[in-house]
Tab-separated table of C-alpha atoms in Angstrom:
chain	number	residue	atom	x	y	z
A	7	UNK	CA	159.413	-105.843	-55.802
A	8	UNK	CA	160.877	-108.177	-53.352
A	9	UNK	CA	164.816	-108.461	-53.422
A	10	UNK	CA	166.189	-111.838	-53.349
A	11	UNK	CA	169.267	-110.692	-51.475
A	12	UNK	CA	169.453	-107.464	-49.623
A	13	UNK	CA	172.062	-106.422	-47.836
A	14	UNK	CA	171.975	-102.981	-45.150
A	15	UNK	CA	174.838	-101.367	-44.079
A	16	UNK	CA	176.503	-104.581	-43.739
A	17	UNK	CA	180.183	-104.071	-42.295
A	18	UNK	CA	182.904	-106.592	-40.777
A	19	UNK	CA	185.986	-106.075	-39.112
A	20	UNK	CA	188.836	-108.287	-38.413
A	21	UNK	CA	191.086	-106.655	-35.936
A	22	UNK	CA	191.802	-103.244	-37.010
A	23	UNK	CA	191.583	-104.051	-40.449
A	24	UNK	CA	188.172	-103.406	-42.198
A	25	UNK	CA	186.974	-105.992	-44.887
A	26	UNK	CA	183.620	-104.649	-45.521
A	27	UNK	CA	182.493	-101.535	-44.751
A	28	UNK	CA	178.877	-100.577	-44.901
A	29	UNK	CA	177.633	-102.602	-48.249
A	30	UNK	CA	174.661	-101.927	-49.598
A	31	UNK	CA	173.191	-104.181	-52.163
A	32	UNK	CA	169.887	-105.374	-53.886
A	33	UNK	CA	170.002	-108.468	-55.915
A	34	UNK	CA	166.776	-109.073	-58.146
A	35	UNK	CA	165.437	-112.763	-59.076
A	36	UNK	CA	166.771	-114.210	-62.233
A	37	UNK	CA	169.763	-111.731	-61.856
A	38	UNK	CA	173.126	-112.644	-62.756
A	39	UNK	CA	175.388	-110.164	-60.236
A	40	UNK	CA	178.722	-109.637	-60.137
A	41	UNK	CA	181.146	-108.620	-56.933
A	42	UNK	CA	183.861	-107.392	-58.838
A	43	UNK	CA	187.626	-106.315	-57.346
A	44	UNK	CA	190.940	-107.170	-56.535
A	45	UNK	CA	191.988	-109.857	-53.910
A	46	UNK	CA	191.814	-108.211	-50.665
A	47	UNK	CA	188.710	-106.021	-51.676
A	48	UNK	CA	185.772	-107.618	-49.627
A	49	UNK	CA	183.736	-109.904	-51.792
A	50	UNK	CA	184.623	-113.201	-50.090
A	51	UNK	CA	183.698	-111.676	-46.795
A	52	UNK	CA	180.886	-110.266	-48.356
A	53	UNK	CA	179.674	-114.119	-49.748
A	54	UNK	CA	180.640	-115.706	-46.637
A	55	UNK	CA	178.344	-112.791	-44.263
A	56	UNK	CA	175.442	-113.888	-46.683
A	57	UNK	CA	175.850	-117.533	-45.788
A	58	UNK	CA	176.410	-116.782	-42.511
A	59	UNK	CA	179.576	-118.208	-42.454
A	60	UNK	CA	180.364	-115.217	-40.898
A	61	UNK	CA	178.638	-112.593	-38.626
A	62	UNK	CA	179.118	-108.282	-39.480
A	63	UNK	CA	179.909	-106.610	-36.831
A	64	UNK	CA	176.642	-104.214	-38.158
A	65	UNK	CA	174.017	-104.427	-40.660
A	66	UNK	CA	171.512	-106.905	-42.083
A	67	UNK	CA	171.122	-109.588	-44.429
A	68	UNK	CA	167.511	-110.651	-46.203
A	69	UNK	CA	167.555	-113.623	-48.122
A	70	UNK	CA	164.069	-114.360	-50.114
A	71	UNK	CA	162.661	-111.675	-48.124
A	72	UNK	CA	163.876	-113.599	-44.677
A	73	UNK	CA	166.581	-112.323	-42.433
A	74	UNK	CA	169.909	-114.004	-42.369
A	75	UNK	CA	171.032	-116.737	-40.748
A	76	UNK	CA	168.304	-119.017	-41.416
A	77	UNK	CA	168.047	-122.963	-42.205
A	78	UNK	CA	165.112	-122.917	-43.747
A	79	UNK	CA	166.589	-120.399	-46.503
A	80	UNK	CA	170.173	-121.894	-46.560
A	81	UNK	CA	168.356	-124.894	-47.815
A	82	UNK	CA	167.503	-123.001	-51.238
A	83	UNK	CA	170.944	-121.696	-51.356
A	84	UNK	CA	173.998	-123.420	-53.629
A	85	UNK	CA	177.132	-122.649	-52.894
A	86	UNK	CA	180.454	-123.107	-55.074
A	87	UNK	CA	183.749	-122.162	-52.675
A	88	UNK	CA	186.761	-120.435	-54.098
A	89	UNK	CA	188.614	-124.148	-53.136
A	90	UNK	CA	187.520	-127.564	-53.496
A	91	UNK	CA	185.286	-129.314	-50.868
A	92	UNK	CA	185.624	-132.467	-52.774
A	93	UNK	CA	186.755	-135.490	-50.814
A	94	UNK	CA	190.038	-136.922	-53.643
A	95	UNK	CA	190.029	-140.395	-52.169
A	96	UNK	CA	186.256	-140.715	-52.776
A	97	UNK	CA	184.958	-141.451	-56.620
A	98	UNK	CA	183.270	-138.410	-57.933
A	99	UNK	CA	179.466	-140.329	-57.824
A	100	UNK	CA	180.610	-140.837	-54.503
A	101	UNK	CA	181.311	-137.392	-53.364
A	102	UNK	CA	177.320	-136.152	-55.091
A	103	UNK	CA	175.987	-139.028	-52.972
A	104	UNK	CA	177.385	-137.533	-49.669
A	105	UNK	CA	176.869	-133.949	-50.341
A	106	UNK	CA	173.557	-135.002	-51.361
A	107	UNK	CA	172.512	-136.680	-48.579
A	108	UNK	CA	173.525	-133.602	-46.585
A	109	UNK	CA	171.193	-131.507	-48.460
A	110	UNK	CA	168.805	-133.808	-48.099
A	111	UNK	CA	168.223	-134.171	-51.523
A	112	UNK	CA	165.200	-136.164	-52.838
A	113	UNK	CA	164.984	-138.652	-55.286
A	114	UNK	CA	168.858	-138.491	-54.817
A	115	UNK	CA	170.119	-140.666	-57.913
A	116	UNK	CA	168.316	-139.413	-60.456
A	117	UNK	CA	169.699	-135.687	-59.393
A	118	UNK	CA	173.117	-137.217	-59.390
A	119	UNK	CA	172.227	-138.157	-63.261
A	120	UNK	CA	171.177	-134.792	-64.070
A	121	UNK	CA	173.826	-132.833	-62.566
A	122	UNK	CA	176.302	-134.832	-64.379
A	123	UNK	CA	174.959	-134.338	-67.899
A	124	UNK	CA	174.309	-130.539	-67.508
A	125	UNK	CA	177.822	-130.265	-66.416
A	126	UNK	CA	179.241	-132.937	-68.308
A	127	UNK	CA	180.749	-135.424	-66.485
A	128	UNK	CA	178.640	-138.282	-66.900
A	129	UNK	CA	181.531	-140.172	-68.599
A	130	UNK	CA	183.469	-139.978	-65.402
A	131	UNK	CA	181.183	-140.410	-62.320
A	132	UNK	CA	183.271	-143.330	-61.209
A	133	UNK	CA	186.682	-142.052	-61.839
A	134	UNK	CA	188.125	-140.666	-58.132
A	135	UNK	CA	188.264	-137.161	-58.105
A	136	UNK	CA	192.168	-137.646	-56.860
A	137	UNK	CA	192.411	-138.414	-60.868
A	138	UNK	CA	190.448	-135.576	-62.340
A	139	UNK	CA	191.721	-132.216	-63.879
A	140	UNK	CA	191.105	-129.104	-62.280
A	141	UNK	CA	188.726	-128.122	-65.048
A	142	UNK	CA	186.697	-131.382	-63.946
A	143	UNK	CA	186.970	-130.678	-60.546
A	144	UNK	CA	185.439	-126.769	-60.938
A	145	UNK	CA	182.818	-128.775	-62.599
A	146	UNK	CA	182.278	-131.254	-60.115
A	147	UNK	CA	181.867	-128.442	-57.422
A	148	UNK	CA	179.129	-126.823	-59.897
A	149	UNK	CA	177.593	-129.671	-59.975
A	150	UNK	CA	177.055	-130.258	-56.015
A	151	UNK	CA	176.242	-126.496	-55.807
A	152	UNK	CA	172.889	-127.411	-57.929
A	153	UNK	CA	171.904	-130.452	-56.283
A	154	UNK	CA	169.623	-128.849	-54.273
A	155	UNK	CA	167.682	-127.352	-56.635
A	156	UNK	CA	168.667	-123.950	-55.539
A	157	UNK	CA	167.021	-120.810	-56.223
A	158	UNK	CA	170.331	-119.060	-55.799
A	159	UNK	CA	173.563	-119.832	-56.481
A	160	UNK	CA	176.417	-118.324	-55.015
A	161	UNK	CA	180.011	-119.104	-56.969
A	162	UNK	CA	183.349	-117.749	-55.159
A	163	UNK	CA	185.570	-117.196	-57.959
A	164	UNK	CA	184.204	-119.994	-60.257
A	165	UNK	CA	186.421	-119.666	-63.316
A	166	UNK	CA	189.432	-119.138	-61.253
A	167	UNK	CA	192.329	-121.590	-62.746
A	168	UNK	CA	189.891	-122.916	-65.709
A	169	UNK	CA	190.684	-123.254	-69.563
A	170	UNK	CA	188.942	-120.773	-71.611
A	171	UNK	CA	186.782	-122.914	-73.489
A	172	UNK	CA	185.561	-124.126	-70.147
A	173	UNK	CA	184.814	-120.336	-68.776
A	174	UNK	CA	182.822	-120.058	-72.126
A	175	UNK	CA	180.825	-123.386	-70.940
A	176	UNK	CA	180.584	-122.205	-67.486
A	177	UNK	CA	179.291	-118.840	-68.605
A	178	UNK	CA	176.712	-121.049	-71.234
A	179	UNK	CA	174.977	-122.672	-68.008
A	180	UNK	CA	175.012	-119.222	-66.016
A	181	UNK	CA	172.643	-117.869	-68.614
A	182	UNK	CA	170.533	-120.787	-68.799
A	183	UNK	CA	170.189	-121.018	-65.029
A	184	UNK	CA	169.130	-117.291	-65.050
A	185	UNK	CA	166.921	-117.752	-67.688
A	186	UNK	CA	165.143	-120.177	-65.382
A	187	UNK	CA	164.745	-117.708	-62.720
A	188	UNK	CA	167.611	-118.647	-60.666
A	189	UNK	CA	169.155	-116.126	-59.118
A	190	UNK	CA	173.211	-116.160	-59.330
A	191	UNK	CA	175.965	-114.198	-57.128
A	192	UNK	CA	179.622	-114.517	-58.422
A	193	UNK	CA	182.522	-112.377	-57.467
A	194	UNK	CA	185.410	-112.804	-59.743
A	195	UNK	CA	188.490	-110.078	-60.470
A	196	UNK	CA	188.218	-110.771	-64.106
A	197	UNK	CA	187.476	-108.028	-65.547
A	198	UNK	CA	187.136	-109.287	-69.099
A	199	UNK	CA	184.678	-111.964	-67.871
A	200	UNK	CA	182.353	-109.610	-65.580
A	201	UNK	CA	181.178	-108.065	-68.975
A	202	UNK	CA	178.752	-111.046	-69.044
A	203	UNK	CA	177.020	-110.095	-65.761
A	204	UNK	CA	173.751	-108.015	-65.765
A	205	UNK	CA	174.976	-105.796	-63.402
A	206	UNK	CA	177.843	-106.016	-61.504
A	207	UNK	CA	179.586	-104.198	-58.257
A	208	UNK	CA	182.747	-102.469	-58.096
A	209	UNK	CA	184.796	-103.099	-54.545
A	210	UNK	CA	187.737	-102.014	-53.290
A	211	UNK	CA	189.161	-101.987	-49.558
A	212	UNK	CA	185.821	-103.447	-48.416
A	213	UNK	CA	183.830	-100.355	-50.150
A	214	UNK	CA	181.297	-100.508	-53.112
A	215	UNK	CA	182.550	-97.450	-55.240
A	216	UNK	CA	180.579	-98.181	-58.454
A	217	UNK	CA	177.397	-99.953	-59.823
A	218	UNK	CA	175.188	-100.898	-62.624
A	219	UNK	CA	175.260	-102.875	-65.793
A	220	UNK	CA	178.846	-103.002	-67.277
A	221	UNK	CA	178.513	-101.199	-70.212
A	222	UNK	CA	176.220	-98.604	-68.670
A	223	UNK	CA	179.439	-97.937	-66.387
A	224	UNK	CA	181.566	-98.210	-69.079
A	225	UNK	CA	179.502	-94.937	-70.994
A	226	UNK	CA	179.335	-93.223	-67.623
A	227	UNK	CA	182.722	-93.066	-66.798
A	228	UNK	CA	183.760	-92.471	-70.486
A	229	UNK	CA	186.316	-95.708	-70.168
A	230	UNK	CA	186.935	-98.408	-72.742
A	231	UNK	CA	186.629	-101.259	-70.159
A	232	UNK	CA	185.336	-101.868	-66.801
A	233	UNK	CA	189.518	-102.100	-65.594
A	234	UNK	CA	189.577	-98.390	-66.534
A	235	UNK	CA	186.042	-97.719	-64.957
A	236	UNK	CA	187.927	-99.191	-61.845
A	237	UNK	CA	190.861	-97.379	-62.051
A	238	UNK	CA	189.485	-94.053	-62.737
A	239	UNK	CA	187.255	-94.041	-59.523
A	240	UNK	CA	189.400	-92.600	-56.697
């Protein structure tokens, strides 16, 4: 079966100090997939390699069976950065409009419509983002990473600096976009929240030292979380 992402031997180097060293991974379609570590560990670098954002020093990247970089594929891709790329001085509508008409988006306003509802902000698509809460922004950045119509999504610490009853929303649409076949990579250090990833991978100092489903790792490594799978790997 075809891997949506596939990654070989991918490594990266800044200076002397290595970020990712020879990561290995197989992401299936429909698969919710979790990069999961401490700040520092790799998974940014590892997100930003798969966009192309940045370039390993060695390995490969295969992205719906195509190699990486490639415009054509980037296309299908939403992303969702670890900081806002919302313009504050714009109203919200008016940041969707932009981003959509860099993604080339068709039948533009009636996406714009349907991104709000799912996420919620309907109510306040004229309001300037300057005015919003955090929470609203997170949203607002979901929303623009599913504009597209992506058959991936790939979130950079998406729950970072949210309310909890807006992780449990976030979470809510996670499962119904993989339910619909889209395929969704995440990193996060949350331990607690990874549990609701299919499978997820353990990194630290740029290495992937465990991975599987979280409970699965949770029986192998006789632990009572995924923090003590994580610290009882050496």
């Amino acid at each position: 079966m075809e891997k949506e992402i596939l990654t070989k031997g991918l490594t990266k180097k800044f200076g002397n100090f290595l970020a990712v060293d020879n990561l290995n991974l197989e992401i299936e379609r429909g698969e919710i997939f979790g990069l999961l570590g401490p700040n520092g560990g790799g998974k940014t670098t590892t997100i930003r390699m798969i966009l192309g954002i940045l370039k390993p020093q060695k390995g490969e990247i295969f992205v719906l069976g195509k190699k990486m970089p490639n415009l054509e594929v980037l296309s299908k891709i939403g992303y969702m950065p670890q900081e806002s790329a919302l313009y504050e001085d714009l109203t919200l509508i008016e940041n969707l409009s932009l981003f959509g008409k860099i993604y080339d988006v068709l039948n533009l306003k009636e996406k714009i419509e349907e991104v709000l509802k799912f996420v919620g902000l309907e109510n306040w698509k004229n309001e300037l983002v300057l005015n919003l809460s955090g929470g609203m922004k997170k949203r607002a950045s979901f929303a623009i990473a599913l504009l597209p119509d992506p058959e991936i999504l790939i979130l950079d610490e998406p729950t970072v600096g949210i309310d909890p009853p807006l992780i449990i929303s976030f979470w809510d649409y996670f499962k119904k976009l993989s339910q619909k076949g889209i395929t969704i990579l995440l990193t996060t250090h949350n331990m607690e929240e990874a549990m609701n990833c299919q499978r997820v991978g353990l990194m630290r100092e740029g290495k992937l030292i465990a991975l599987g489903p979280p409970k699965k790792l949770i029986e192998e490594f006789k632990a009572n979380s995924l923090l003590e799978v994580f610290l009882k790997i050496k």
